[in-house]
Short mmCIF file of C-alpha atoms in Angstrom, two decimals:
data_model
loop_
_atom_site.label_atom_id
_atom_site.label_comp_id
_atom_site.label_asym_id
_atom_site.label_seq_id
_atom_site.Cartn_x
_atom_site.Cartn_y
_atom_site.Cartn_z
CA UNK A 6 13.67 13.11 0.10
CA UNK A 7 14.60 14.15 3.73
CA UNK A 8 12.04 15.96 5.36
CA UNK A 9 9.23 13.90 5.27
CA UNK A 10 10.17 11.79 8.19
CA UNK A 11 9.91 14.82 10.46
CA UNK A 12 5.89 14.23 9.78
CA UNK A 13 5.57 11.20 11.74
CA UNK A 14 8.95 11.15 13.55
CA UNK A 15 8.99 7.63 14.67
CA UNK A 16 11.29 4.52 14.55
CA UNK A 17 10.43 1.11 15.10
CA UNK A 18 10.60 0.18 18.44
CA UNK A 19 13.30 -2.80 18.18
CA UNK A 20 12.97 -5.30 21.15
CA UNK A 21 15.35 -7.81 20.02
CA UNK A 22 18.10 -7.40 17.10
CA UNK A 23 19.09 -10.92 16.29
CA UNK A 24 16.51 -12.50 15.83
CA UNK A 25 14.51 -9.29 15.07
CA UNK A 26 11.75 -8.47 16.77
CA UNK A 27 10.32 -4.88 16.52
CA UNK A 28 6.73 -3.06 16.38
CA UNK A 29 5.42 -0.34 14.46
CA UNK A 30 5.23 3.05 15.77
CA UNK A 31 1.88 4.20 16.43
CA UNK A 32 1.58 6.96 13.99
CA UNK A 33 1.87 4.33 11.38
CA UNK A 34 -1.06 2.59 12.71
CA UNK A 35 -3.13 5.47 11.77
CA UNK A 36 -3.45 4.54 8.24
CA UNK A 37 -5.54 1.59 6.73
CA UNK A 38 -2.35 0.36 5.44
CA UNK A 39 1.08 -0.31 6.89
CA UNK A 40 4.23 -0.05 4.83
CA UNK A 41 6.57 -2.74 4.73
CA UNK A 42 9.51 -0.10 6.13
CA UNK A 43 7.50 0.05 9.40
CA UNK A 44 5.48 -3.71 9.70
CA UNK A 45 6.24 -5.36 12.30
CA UNK A 46 8.86 -8.18 12.72
CA UNK A 47 8.62 -11.19 14.59
CA UNK A 48 11.12 -13.82 14.50
CA UNK A 49 12.11 -16.89 15.98
CA UNK A 50 14.94 -17.22 13.60
CA UNK A 51 17.32 -15.74 11.18
CA UNK A 52 17.46 -16.16 7.72
CA UNK A 53 21.48 -16.71 7.08
CA UNK A 54 21.27 -18.21 3.63
CA UNK A 55 21.57 -15.94 0.37
CA UNK A 56 18.20 -16.50 -1.38
CA UNK A 57 18.55 -16.98 -5.25
CA UNK A 58 15.46 -17.01 -7.25
CA UNK A 59 17.16 -19.18 -10.18
CA UNK A 60 17.95 -21.75 -7.44
CA UNK A 61 15.02 -21.54 -5.57
CA UNK A 62 12.44 -24.43 -5.65
CA UNK A 63 9.38 -24.96 -3.34
CA UNK A 64 8.54 -28.68 -2.68
CA UNK A 65 5.36 -30.43 -1.64
CA UNK A 66 5.56 -33.88 -0.14
CA UNK A 67 4.12 -36.18 2.32
CA UNK A 68 0.79 -37.48 2.09
CA UNK A 69 0.07 -36.56 -1.55
CA UNK A 70 -0.59 -38.38 -4.76
CA UNK A 71 2.13 -36.59 -6.65
CA UNK A 72 5.22 -35.05 -4.98
CA UNK A 73 6.24 -31.92 -6.78
CA UNK A 74 8.81 -29.08 -6.89
CA UNK A 75 8.10 -25.73 -8.22
CA UNK A 76 10.17 -23.11 -9.32
CA UNK A 77 9.75 -19.01 -8.60
CA UNK A 78 9.05 -18.55 -12.23
CA UNK A 79 6.55 -21.58 -12.33
CA UNK A 80 4.65 -19.84 -9.22
CA UNK A 81 4.51 -16.44 -11.21
CA UNK A 82 2.81 -17.76 -14.13
CA UNK A 83 0.06 -19.31 -11.82
CA UNK A 84 -3.20 -17.06 -11.65
CA UNK A 85 -2.48 -14.06 -9.20
CA UNK A 86 -4.61 -13.23 -6.31
CA UNK A 87 -4.39 -9.88 -4.32
CA UNK A 88 -5.80 -9.68 -0.66
CA UNK A 89 -5.87 -7.38 1.88
CA UNK A 90 -4.81 -8.93 4.89
CA UNK A 91 -4.52 -7.81 8.57
CA UNK A 92 -1.33 -9.99 10.32
CA UNK A 93 -0.91 -9.96 14.05
CA UNK A 94 1.60 -11.52 16.21
CA UNK A 95 -0.05 -13.69 18.91
CA UNK A 96 1.59 -11.86 21.68
CA UNK A 97 0.46 -8.44 20.50
CA UNK A 98 -0.36 -6.13 23.51
CA UNK A 99 1.39 -8.61 26.02
CA UNK A 100 2.97 -5.83 27.75
CA UNK A 101 -0.37 -4.14 28.72
CA UNK A 102 -1.85 -7.19 30.52
CA UNK A 103 -2.24 -6.82 34.09
CA UNK A 104 -0.53 -9.94 34.82
CA UNK A 105 2.85 -10.41 33.43
CA UNK A 106 3.43 -12.95 30.75
CA UNK A 107 6.77 -14.23 29.09
CA UNK A 108 7.92 -13.05 25.63
CA UNK A 109 8.51 -9.96 23.84
CA UNK A 110 7.03 -7.13 25.41
CA UNK A 111 4.80 -5.67 22.87
CA UNK A 112 2.40 -2.87 23.24
CA UNK A 113 -0.26 -2.27 20.14
CA UNK A 114 2.16 -2.33 17.36
CA UNK A 115 2.51 -5.88 16.57
CA UNK A 116 -0.30 -5.89 14.20
CA UNK A 117 -0.32 -4.33 10.30
CA UNK A 118 -2.39 -4.61 7.46
CA UNK A 119 -1.02 -4.87 3.96
CA UNK A 120 -2.32 -5.61 0.58
CA UNK A 121 -0.76 -9.12 -0.41
CA UNK A 122 -0.30 -10.66 -4.07
CA UNK A 123 0.53 -14.36 -4.43
CA UNK A 124 -1.13 -17.66 -5.42
CA UNK A 125 -3.79 -19.59 -3.59
CA UNK A 126 -2.16 -22.36 -2.03
CA UNK A 127 -4.92 -24.37 -3.22
CA UNK A 128 -3.91 -24.41 -6.59
CA UNK A 129 -0.60 -26.07 -5.89
CA UNK A 130 -1.83 -28.45 -3.79
CA UNK A 131 -4.59 -29.65 -6.17
CA UNK A 132 -1.51 -30.21 -8.38
CA UNK A 133 0.16 -32.34 -5.68
CA UNK A 134 -3.19 -33.88 -4.86
CA UNK A 135 -3.47 -34.62 -1.44
CA UNK A 136 -4.20 -38.30 -0.62
CA UNK A 137 -6.83 -39.85 1.69
CA UNK A 138 -4.70 -39.59 4.91
CA UNK A 139 -3.83 -35.91 4.42
CA UNK A 140 -5.14 -34.03 7.18
CA UNK A 141 -3.19 -31.31 7.95
CA UNK A 142 -0.35 -29.02 6.14
CA UNK A 143 3.32 -28.26 7.82
CA UNK A 144 5.30 -25.37 6.57
CA UNK A 145 9.11 -25.11 6.66
CA UNK A 146 11.36 -22.08 5.83
CA UNK A 147 14.88 -21.19 4.72
CA UNK A 148 15.51 -20.00 8.36
CA UNK A 149 18.32 -21.37 10.43
CA UNK A 150 17.32 -23.71 13.04
CA UNK A 151 15.92 -21.53 16.23
CA UNK A 152 17.05 -20.95 19.75
CA UNK A 153 19.63 -22.46 21.53
CA UNK A 154 18.19 -26.07 21.17
CA UNK A 155 18.20 -25.32 17.32
CA UNK A 156 14.74 -26.33 16.36
CA UNK A 157 13.46 -25.53 13.14
CA UNK A 158 10.62 -23.53 13.03
CA UNK A 159 8.13 -25.58 11.48
CA UNK A 160 4.38 -24.75 11.62
CA UNK A 161 1.10 -26.82 10.62
CA UNK A 162 -2.53 -26.21 10.41
CA UNK A 163 -5.43 -28.15 9.00
CA UNK A 164 -5.95 -28.95 5.55
CA UNK A 165 -9.24 -27.19 5.54
CA UNK A 166 -7.71 -23.72 5.82
CA UNK A 167 -4.90 -24.63 3.61
CA UNK A 168 -7.77 -25.52 1.04
CA UNK A 169 -9.54 -22.33 1.50
CA UNK A 170 -8.06 -18.94 2.43
CA UNK A 171 -4.70 -19.38 2.38
CA UNK A 172 -2.60 -17.56 0.41
CA UNK A 173 1.27 -17.77 -0.60
CA UNK A 174 2.32 -14.00 -0.91
CA UNK A 175 5.33 -12.82 -3.36
CA UNK A 176 4.12 -9.53 -2.96
CA UNK A 177 3.46 -6.73 -0.45
CA UNK A 178 1.76 -3.55 -0.95
CA UNK A 179 2.79 -3.67 -4.91
CA UNK A 180 6.35 -4.84 -4.40
CA UNK A 181 8.17 -7.75 -4.10
CA UNK A 182 7.83 -9.32 -0.81
CA UNK A 183 10.92 -7.75 1.07
CA UNK A 184 13.27 -10.18 2.14
CA UNK A 185 12.81 -9.49 5.95
CA UNK A 186 9.05 -10.15 5.34
CA UNK A 187 9.66 -13.65 4.08
CA UNK A 188 11.00 -13.19 0.44
CA UNK A 189 10.32 -14.65 -2.05
CA UNK A 190 7.29 -16.88 -0.67
CA UNK A 191 5.30 -16.51 2.42
CA UNK A 192 2.63 -18.41 3.82
CA UNK A 193 -0.48 -16.34 4.76
CA UNK A 194 -3.59 -18.19 6.61
CA UNK A 195 -5.79 -15.02 5.95
CA UNK A 196 -7.11 -13.77 9.15
CA UNK A 197 -4.82 -16.10 11.33
CA UNK A 198 -1.89 -15.10 13.73
CA UNK A 199 1.57 -14.46 12.21
CA UNK A 200 2.87 -17.75 13.63
CA UNK A 201 0.67 -19.54 11.26
CA UNK A 202 2.29 -17.49 8.30
CA UNK A 203 5.54 -19.16 7.84
CA UNK A 204 8.38 -16.68 5.85
CA UNK A 205 10.78 -17.71 3.35
CA UNK A 206 8.87 -21.04 2.80
CA UNK A 207 10.73 -23.79 1.01
CA UNK A 208 9.02 -26.88 2.13
CA UNK A 209 5.38 -28.34 2.33
CA UNK A 210 4.58 -31.71 4.04
CA UNK A 211 1.06 -33.01 3.94
CA UNK A 212 0.47 -35.04 7.16
CA UNK A 213 -2.17 -37.33 8.67
CA UNK A 214 -2.20 -35.33 11.89
CA UNK A 215 -0.68 -31.98 13.24
CA UNK A 216 3.21 -31.41 12.93
CA UNK A 217 4.66 -32.38 16.45
CA UNK A 218 7.64 -30.42 17.54
CA UNK A 219 8.72 -27.68 19.93
CA UNK A 220 6.86 -24.70 18.18
CA UNK A 221 3.67 -26.68 18.24
CA UNK A 222 3.44 -28.20 21.32
CA UNK A 223 5.11 -26.08 23.57
CA UNK A 224 4.56 -22.46 21.81
CA UNK A 225 1.64 -20.72 20.34
CA UNK A 226 -0.82 -22.59 22.76
CA UNK A 227 -3.10 -20.73 25.09
CA UNK A 228 -2.37 -22.68 28.57
CA UNK A 229 -2.74 -21.62 32.09
CA UNK A 230 -0.32 -21.51 34.81
CA UNK A 231 0.72 -25.49 35.75
CA UNK A 232 -0.95 -26.53 32.45
CA UNK A 233 0.79 -28.65 30.26
CA UNK A 234 1.37 -26.49 26.93
CA UNK A 235 0.45 -29.23 24.80
CA UNK A 236 -3.03 -29.73 26.05
CA UNK A 237 -3.67 -25.81 25.24
CA UNK A 238 -5.45 -24.42 22.36
CA UNK A 239 -3.31 -23.67 19.24
CA UNK A 240 -3.43 -19.79 18.19
CA UNK A 241 -5.14 -19.87 14.71
CA UNK A 242 -7.68 -16.98 14.24
CA UNK A 243 -6.99 -13.27 15.41
CA UNK A 244 -9.64 -12.46 18.08
CA UNK A 245 -11.72 -9.42 17.54
CA UNK A 246 -9.84 -6.38 18.88
CA UNK A 247 -9.85 -2.35 19.22
CA UNK A 248 -7.15 -0.13 19.74
CA UNK A 249 -6.69 3.55 20.45
CA UNK A 250 -4.01 4.88 18.19
CA UNK A 251 -4.66 8.89 19.18
CA UNK A 252 -3.92 9.99 21.42
CA UNK A 253 -1.48 8.02 23.23
CA UNK A 254 -1.12 7.12 26.65
CA UNK A 255 0.86 9.90 28.60
CA UNK A 256 0.05 12.20 25.87
CA UNK A 257 -0.14 15.79 26.71
CA UNK A 258 -2.95 17.60 24.98
CA UNK A 259 -3.88 21.11 24.40
CA UNK A 260 -7.38 22.14 25.69
CA UNK A 261 -10.06 22.38 22.96
CA UNK A 262 -11.19 19.89 20.19
CA UNK A 263 -9.53 16.60 20.43
CA UNK A 264 -9.50 14.13 17.47
CA UNK A 265 -9.59 10.28 18.86
CA UNK A 266 -8.40 7.95 16.56
CA UNK A 267 -8.51 4.22 16.48
CA UNK A 268 -9.20 0.92 14.54
CA UNK A 269 -10.73 -2.33 14.94
CA UNK A 270 -10.02 -5.80 13.30
CA UNK A 271 -11.56 -9.37 13.30
CA UNK A 272 -9.55 -11.60 11.54
CA UNK A 273 -11.74 -13.61 9.63
CA UNK A 274 -14.98 -11.84 10.57
CA UNK A 275 -15.91 -9.00 9.26
CA UNK A 276 -16.67 -5.69 11.69
CA UNK A 277 -19.83 -3.92 10.64
CA UNK A 278 -19.79 -1.36 13.35
CA UNK A 279 -17.43 0.36 15.84
CA UNK A 280 -19.36 2.33 18.34
CA UNK B 24 17.99 -6.82 1.16
CA UNK B 25 19.00 -7.33 -2.61
CA UNK B 26 17.77 -10.28 -4.93
CA UNK B 27 14.15 -9.09 -4.48
CA UNK B 28 14.51 -6.94 -7.53
CA UNK B 29 15.01 -9.73 -9.54
CA UNK B 30 11.64 -10.57 -8.72
CA UNK B 31 10.23 -7.81 -11.30
CA UNK B 32 13.69 -6.81 -12.59
CA UNK B 33 11.94 -3.38 -13.85
CA UNK B 34 12.76 0.30 -13.47
CA UNK B 35 10.60 3.28 -14.03
CA UNK B 36 10.82 4.46 -17.95
CA UNK B 37 12.28 7.87 -17.42
CA UNK B 38 10.97 10.09 -20.44
CA UNK B 39 12.58 13.44 -19.13
CA UNK B 40 14.97 14.14 -16.12
CA UNK B 41 13.85 17.86 -15.20
CA UNK B 42 11.39 17.97 -14.66
CA UNK B 43 11.00 14.34 -13.80
CA UNK B 44 8.45 12.47 -16.12
CA UNK B 45 8.42 8.77 -15.68
CA UNK B 46 6.09 5.84 -15.71
CA UNK B 47 5.44 2.90 -13.66
CA UNK B 48 6.91 -0.63 -15.49
CA UNK B 49 4.33 -2.76 -16.56
CA UNK B 50 5.12 -5.72 -13.95
CA UNK B 51 4.05 -3.22 -10.91
CA UNK B 52 1.01 -2.79 -12.88
CA UNK B 53 -0.14 -6.46 -11.72
CA UNK B 54 -0.86 -5.27 -8.42
CA UNK B 55 -3.99 -3.68 -7.16
CA UNK B 56 -1.77 -1.14 -5.18
CA UNK B 57 1.10 0.87 -6.62
CA UNK B 58 4.29 1.51 -4.54
CA UNK B 59 5.05 5.15 -4.51
CA UNK B 60 8.84 3.74 -5.17
CA UNK B 61 7.31 3.44 -8.81
CA UNK B 62 4.71 5.29 -9.09
CA UNK B 63 4.47 7.58 -12.24
CA UNK B 64 5.87 10.96 -12.06
CA UNK B 65 4.66 13.79 -14.29
CA UNK B 66 5.54 17.46 -13.81
CA UNK B 67 5.66 20.87 -15.57
CA UNK B 68 7.89 22.19 -13.03
CA UNK B 69 10.50 21.44 -10.34
CA UNK B 70 10.38 21.49 -6.59
CA UNK B 71 13.63 23.66 -5.54
CA UNK B 72 13.18 25.12 -2.16
CA UNK B 73 13.70 23.20 0.96
CA UNK B 74 10.24 22.13 2.31
CA UNK B 75 10.13 22.82 6.32
CA UNK B 76 7.21 21.50 8.00
CA UNK B 77 7.55 24.10 10.93
CA UNK B 78 7.54 27.16 8.24
CA UNK B 79 4.81 25.43 5.88
CA UNK B 80 1.74 27.56 5.86
CA UNK B 81 -1.62 26.58 3.63
CA UNK B 82 -3.53 29.69 2.80
CA UNK B 83 -6.93 30.04 1.71
CA UNK B 84 -8.00 33.56 0.46
CA UNK B 85 -10.18 35.21 -2.73
CA UNK B 86 -14.19 34.91 -2.48
CA UNK B 87 -14.22 34.02 1.36
CA UNK B 88 -15.45 35.32 4.41
CA UNK B 89 -12.49 34.27 6.27
CA UNK B 90 -9.11 34.46 4.58
CA UNK B 91 -7.14 31.96 6.66
CA UNK B 92 -3.66 29.96 7.12
CA UNK B 93 -3.18 26.57 8.38
CA UNK B 94 -0.05 25.19 9.62
CA UNK B 95 0.65 21.36 8.87
CA UNK B 96 0.36 20.71 12.65
CA UNK B 97 -3.10 21.70 12.56
CA UNK B 98 -4.01 19.94 9.18
CA UNK B 99 -2.86 16.86 11.29
CA UNK B 100 -5.16 17.56 14.08
CA UNK B 101 -8.31 17.35 11.90
CA UNK B 102 -10.20 14.34 11.06
CA UNK B 103 -8.28 12.06 8.94
CA UNK B 104 -9.73 10.54 5.71
CA UNK B 105 -8.29 7.60 4.05
CA UNK B 106 -8.96 6.83 0.55
CA UNK B 107 -8.12 4.30 -2.41
CA UNK B 108 -7.64 6.42 -5.53
CA UNK B 109 -6.41 5.77 -9.10
CA UNK B 110 -4.52 8.63 -10.36
CA UNK B 111 -3.76 8.83 -13.71
CA UNK B 112 -1.87 11.28 -16.36
CA UNK B 113 -4.40 12.65 -19.12
CA UNK B 114 -1.78 11.79 -21.83
CA UNK B 115 -1.44 8.16 -20.38
CA UNK B 116 -1.24 5.90 -23.59
CA UNK B 117 -0.35 8.62 -26.22
CA UNK B 118 2.17 6.95 -27.72
CA UNK B 119 -0.06 3.91 -28.66
CA UNK B 120 -2.26 6.31 -30.68
CA UNK B 121 -2.22 5.96 -34.36
CA UNK B 122 -2.52 9.34 -34.85
CA UNK B 123 0.60 11.05 -33.44
CA UNK B 124 0.01 13.75 -30.28
CA UNK B 125 2.63 15.84 -28.99
CA UNK B 126 3.94 15.44 -25.27
CA UNK B 127 5.55 12.46 -23.08
CA UNK B 128 5.49 9.23 -24.82
CA UNK B 129 3.23 7.49 -22.19
CA UNK B 130 2.53 3.88 -22.94
CA UNK B 131 0.23 2.31 -20.19
CA UNK B 132 2.17 3.39 -17.28
CA UNK B 133 0.79 6.63 -16.49
CA UNK B 134 -1.27 5.41 -14.03
CA UNK B 135 -1.47 4.37 -10.31
CA UNK B 136 -3.29 3.30 -7.47
CA UNK B 137 -2.72 3.98 -4.11
CA UNK B 138 -4.20 4.11 -0.67
CA UNK B 139 -4.23 7.88 0.54
CA UNK B 140 -4.34 9.67 3.84
CA UNK B 141 -5.37 13.38 4.49
CA UNK B 142 -8.05 15.88 5.02
CA UNK B 143 -11.19 16.47 3.23
CA UNK B 144 -10.61 19.81 1.36
CA UNK B 145 -14.45 20.68 2.53
CA UNK B 146 -13.27 20.81 6.01
CA UNK B 147 -10.90 23.55 5.03
CA UNK B 148 -13.02 25.21 3.05
CA UNK B 149 -15.97 25.51 5.57
CA UNK B 150 -13.41 27.03 8.09
CA UNK B 151 -12.63 29.53 5.20
CA UNK B 152 -16.71 30.19 4.27
CA UNK B 153 -16.68 30.73 0.40
CA UNK B 154 -18.70 34.06 0.00
CA UNK B 155 -21.91 33.86 -2.59
CA UNK B 156 -19.73 34.78 -5.59
CA UNK B 157 -17.40 31.67 -5.32
CA UNK B 158 -17.50 29.19 -7.88
CA UNK B 159 -14.41 27.86 -8.54
CA UNK B 160 -10.91 26.83 -6.34
CA UNK B 161 -7.43 27.34 -7.78
CA UNK B 162 -4.38 25.52 -6.26
CA UNK B 163 -0.79 26.85 -6.77
CA UNK B 164 2.11 24.68 -5.43
CA UNK B 165 5.67 25.41 -4.02
CA UNK B 166 7.30 24.51 -7.41
CA UNK B 167 9.02 26.63 -9.63
CA UNK B 168 7.72 28.81 -12.51
CA UNK B 169 7.30 26.16 -15.20
CA UNK B 170 8.98 25.72 -18.72
CA UNK B 171 10.83 28.77 -20.91
CA UNK B 172 8.24 31.10 -20.42
CA UNK B 173 8.12 30.63 -16.41
CA UNK B 174 4.68 30.17 -15.87
CA UNK B 175 3.27 28.67 -12.68
CA UNK B 176 1.33 25.69 -12.66
CA UNK B 177 -1.86 26.94 -11.41
CA UNK B 178 -5.34 25.13 -12.03
CA UNK B 179 -8.71 25.44 -10.91
CA UNK B 180 -11.67 23.21 -10.86
CA UNK B 181 -15.51 23.66 -9.70
CA UNK B 182 -16.29 24.55 -6.07
CA UNK B 183 -18.66 21.51 -6.05
CA UNK B 184 -15.92 19.27 -6.49
CA UNK B 185 -13.93 20.98 -4.16
CA UNK B 186 -16.80 20.62 -1.79
CA UNK B 187 -17.36 17.00 -2.43
CA UNK B 188 -14.52 14.36 -3.13
CA UNK B 189 -11.59 16.29 -2.96
CA UNK B 190 -8.91 15.07 -0.62
CA UNK B 191 -5.69 16.93 0.71
CA UNK B 192 -3.16 14.36 0.90
CA UNK B 193 -0.14 13.82 3.15
CA UNK B 194 0.11 10.08 3.28
CA UNK B 195 0.62 7.84 0.52
CA UNK B 196 0.24 3.93 1.19
CA UNK B 197 0.61 4.54 4.76
CA UNK B 198 3.92 6.43 4.59
CA UNK B 199 4.13 10.45 4.58
CA UNK B 200 3.57 11.57 1.17
CA UNK B 201 7.07 11.47 -0.47
CA UNK B 202 8.50 14.91 -1.49
CA UNK B 203 8.34 13.50 -5.32
CA UNK B 204 4.83 13.13 -5.03
CA UNK B 205 4.06 16.75 -3.26
CA UNK B 206 4.89 16.32 0.19
CA UNK B 207 3.81 17.94 2.52
CA UNK B 208 0.45 18.05 0.86
CA UNK B 209 -1.05 17.25 -2.37
CA UNK B 210 -4.65 18.16 -3.81
CA UNK B 211 -6.39 14.57 -5.08
CA UNK B 212 -9.64 14.96 -6.98
CA UNK B 213 -10.90 11.78 -6.54
CA UNK B 214 -11.26 9.88 -9.94
CA UNK B 215 -10.05 13.10 -12.10
CA UNK B 216 -6.87 13.30 -13.75
CA UNK B 217 -3.36 14.27 -12.33
CA UNK B 218 -3.59 17.69 -13.72
CA UNK B 219 -6.25 18.62 -11.33
CA UNK B 220 -3.85 17.33 -8.33
CA UNK B 221 -1.69 20.25 -7.60
CA UNK B 222 1.44 19.07 -5.77
CA UNK B 223 3.40 20.68 -3.06
CA UNK B 224 0.05 22.75 -2.21
CA UNK B 225 0.61 26.20 -0.78
CA UNK B 226 -2.25 28.32 -1.73
CA UNK B 227 -6.18 28.11 -2.22
CA UNK B 228 -7.89 30.98 -3.94
CA UNK B 229 -11.61 31.01 -4.28
CA UNK B 230 -12.74 32.72 -7.63
CA UNK B 231 -15.89 33.75 -9.40
CA UNK B 232 -15.12 31.72 -12.64
CA UNK B 233 -12.26 29.37 -13.87
CA UNK B 234 -8.82 30.54 -13.29
CA UNK B 235 -7.17 31.82 -16.63
CA UNK B 236 -3.82 31.01 -17.56
CA UNK B 237 -1.75 28.84 -19.64
CA UNK B 238 -1.99 25.82 -17.75
CA UNK B 239 -6.19 26.12 -17.92
CA UNK B 240 -6.46 27.71 -21.29
CA UNK B 241 -3.78 26.30 -23.67
CA UNK B 242 -2.95 22.76 -21.88
CA UNK B 243 -5.20 20.05 -20.52
CA UNK B 244 -7.95 20.52 -23.09
CA UNK B 245 -9.27 18.08 -25.60
CA UNK B 246 -9.13 20.24 -29.12
CA UNK B 247 -9.26 19.04 -32.61
CA UNK B 248 -6.30 20.39 -35.24
CA UNK B 249 -7.06 23.96 -35.94
CA UNK B 250 -9.52 24.64 -32.99
CA UNK B 251 -8.58 27.34 -30.61
CA UNK B 252 -7.36 25.04 -27.44
CA UNK B 253 -9.30 27.51 -25.03
CA UNK B 254 -12.84 26.53 -26.41
CA UNK B 255 -11.82 22.58 -26.17
CA UNK B 256 -13.13 20.89 -23.20
CA UNK B 257 -11.34 21.05 -19.82
CA UNK B 258 -9.88 17.14 -18.63
CA UNK B 259 -11.75 16.17 -15.38
CA UNK B 260 -12.85 12.92 -15.08
CA UNK B 261 -10.76 9.79 -15.74
CA UNK B 262 -12.65 7.59 -18.56
CA UNK B 263 -13.10 4.47 -18.17
CA UNK B 264 -10.23 2.64 -19.36
CA UNK B 265 -9.01 -1.38 -19.45
CA UNK B 266 -5.12 -2.42 -19.97
CA UNK B 267 -3.45 -5.75 -20.43
CA UNK B 268 -0.42 -6.11 -18.13
CA UNK B 269 0.63 -9.57 -19.11
CA UNK B 270 1.66 -10.59 -21.36
CA UNK B 271 3.39 -7.66 -23.10
CA UNK B 272 3.53 -6.60 -26.71
CA UNK B 273 6.47 -8.19 -28.42
CA UNK B 274 6.92 -11.07 -25.50
CA UNK B 275 7.79 -14.19 -26.62
CA UNK B 276 5.60 -17.04 -25.21
CA UNK B 277 6.23 -20.75 -24.26
CA UNK B 278 3.56 -22.95 -25.59
CA UNK B 279 0.82 -24.11 -23.15
CA UNK B 280 -1.20 -22.24 -20.76
CA UNK B 281 -1.04 -18.68 -20.97
CA UNK B 282 -1.87 -16.41 -17.89
CA UNK B 283 -3.57 -13.18 -19.42
CA UNK B 284 -3.90 -10.28 -16.68
CA UNK B 285 -5.14 -6.46 -17.12
CA UNK B 286 -6.97 -4.21 -15.25
CA UNK B 287 -10.01 -1.75 -15.55
CA UNK B 288 -10.57 1.79 -14.16
CA UNK B 289 -13.19 4.15 -14.48
CA UNK B 290 -12.55 7.33 -12.37
CA UNK B 291 -15.28 8.35 -10.66
CA UNK B 292 -17.64 5.50 -11.78
CA UNK B 293 -17.46 1.92 -10.19
CA UNK B 294 -16.64 -1.04 -12.35
CA UNK B 295 -19.20 -3.88 -11.98
CA UNK B 296 -17.90 -6.79 -14.56
CA UNK B 297 -15.07 -6.74 -16.80
CA UNK B 298 -15.68 -9.44 -19.83
#
């Protein structure tokens, strides 16, 4: 089975190893579907424990009438939803900005499109019955506390999105979700940036307000120099974007007919036309 | 990365090793997309030579004004088409028939759906300019002559289909087409059974009539007992079919709510509704 790597001849561009942050090579962005072997990695932390499907439980608690836990088998028995969804890191394209911004130096490869299989979060929340105070949903994974300050990567978003187009995915492009992409279960807030899509999901907590913590208050907000990050807007929807995937910057071309390829994506919005 | 195989816990069911004939396990038929790692294999013959992309050429000859050859790089430079397409072996389901039929004992796993990238055959044929006598297009791959009689697996179909919805695929689910699935180039007569989709494609021949040979005249025709196979109808379009993928025959179920899953596919026809 050697030889067919020659075709694209490209490897993921690794920005950091521990935790793994790496972007998809441009040749693989010329397809509608992004294979998991080259799908971008964005991690604040690392998964260090072994995940055992038999022992795995997903708990739902907080502002609910019926706190509950699900085994993986119970989740598999629920009706399955299959959705194509583009996932993007909110920092994608950062290195191409004229004004420098701190963080991983993404070019255009912090984005990918896959066909995900799983269950609607709504189906689980309806079983847990959010109470009248519930307004936000927080998600926690099995990964280690992140960074030098050892803070768990916990994210929340509004209940409305959680009861709408939010999938808990256990399958990616027709295969079990790879461990590196969040096996056994990953939150997928469809059309929203990856920061809302907690991997290795193990705990769901219903809250009366957004979760408060470093990864909600200091990170993943849009703020200006000198502004308190906490007053900035939280990143949610993927904005309308387009990229040229062929030819690449600096590429030397032969004279004659040149094929130009690219793609556009719009998060929750559909693209009607590209000019 | 161990552990996530537990989820489906299924391997392909191998019917013969040399050549490889194997079907997709049912757990993987519950997705819209079939990963190449479990996509069914149906081979009359085997590829024994090493495929070198630098040396690879696709030739087009026969009833054309402009016999020509394309390097792989030239093919890659052409406009790219991306199509989702269900591929099925014409013998799929054979072992479930009440009247026994000769051939590989397929159950329901001789079918798969993938997102294919490649070039429209039409774009190459227009360059070769079929002449006024051209009516059919024959395809030959790099695989060895097949069976005890050592006959090349050559197939043809009408020019109309070749100039219409026929893709030459070099990509499968966002990755270079795997060698086992026909790398570097595979014919994909969209919506037609796999017998029309020659792997490891190296030669295209325009003809004034269907290609004559064992794999056109004796095989892949529908005929009754005692009938001369050559008078039977050639298998082309995938017929309308539906399968239940969960629960499986003989599976023991717990009492309570049972999720039933299945899928329908119709080759060139779209499915509007499943009852």
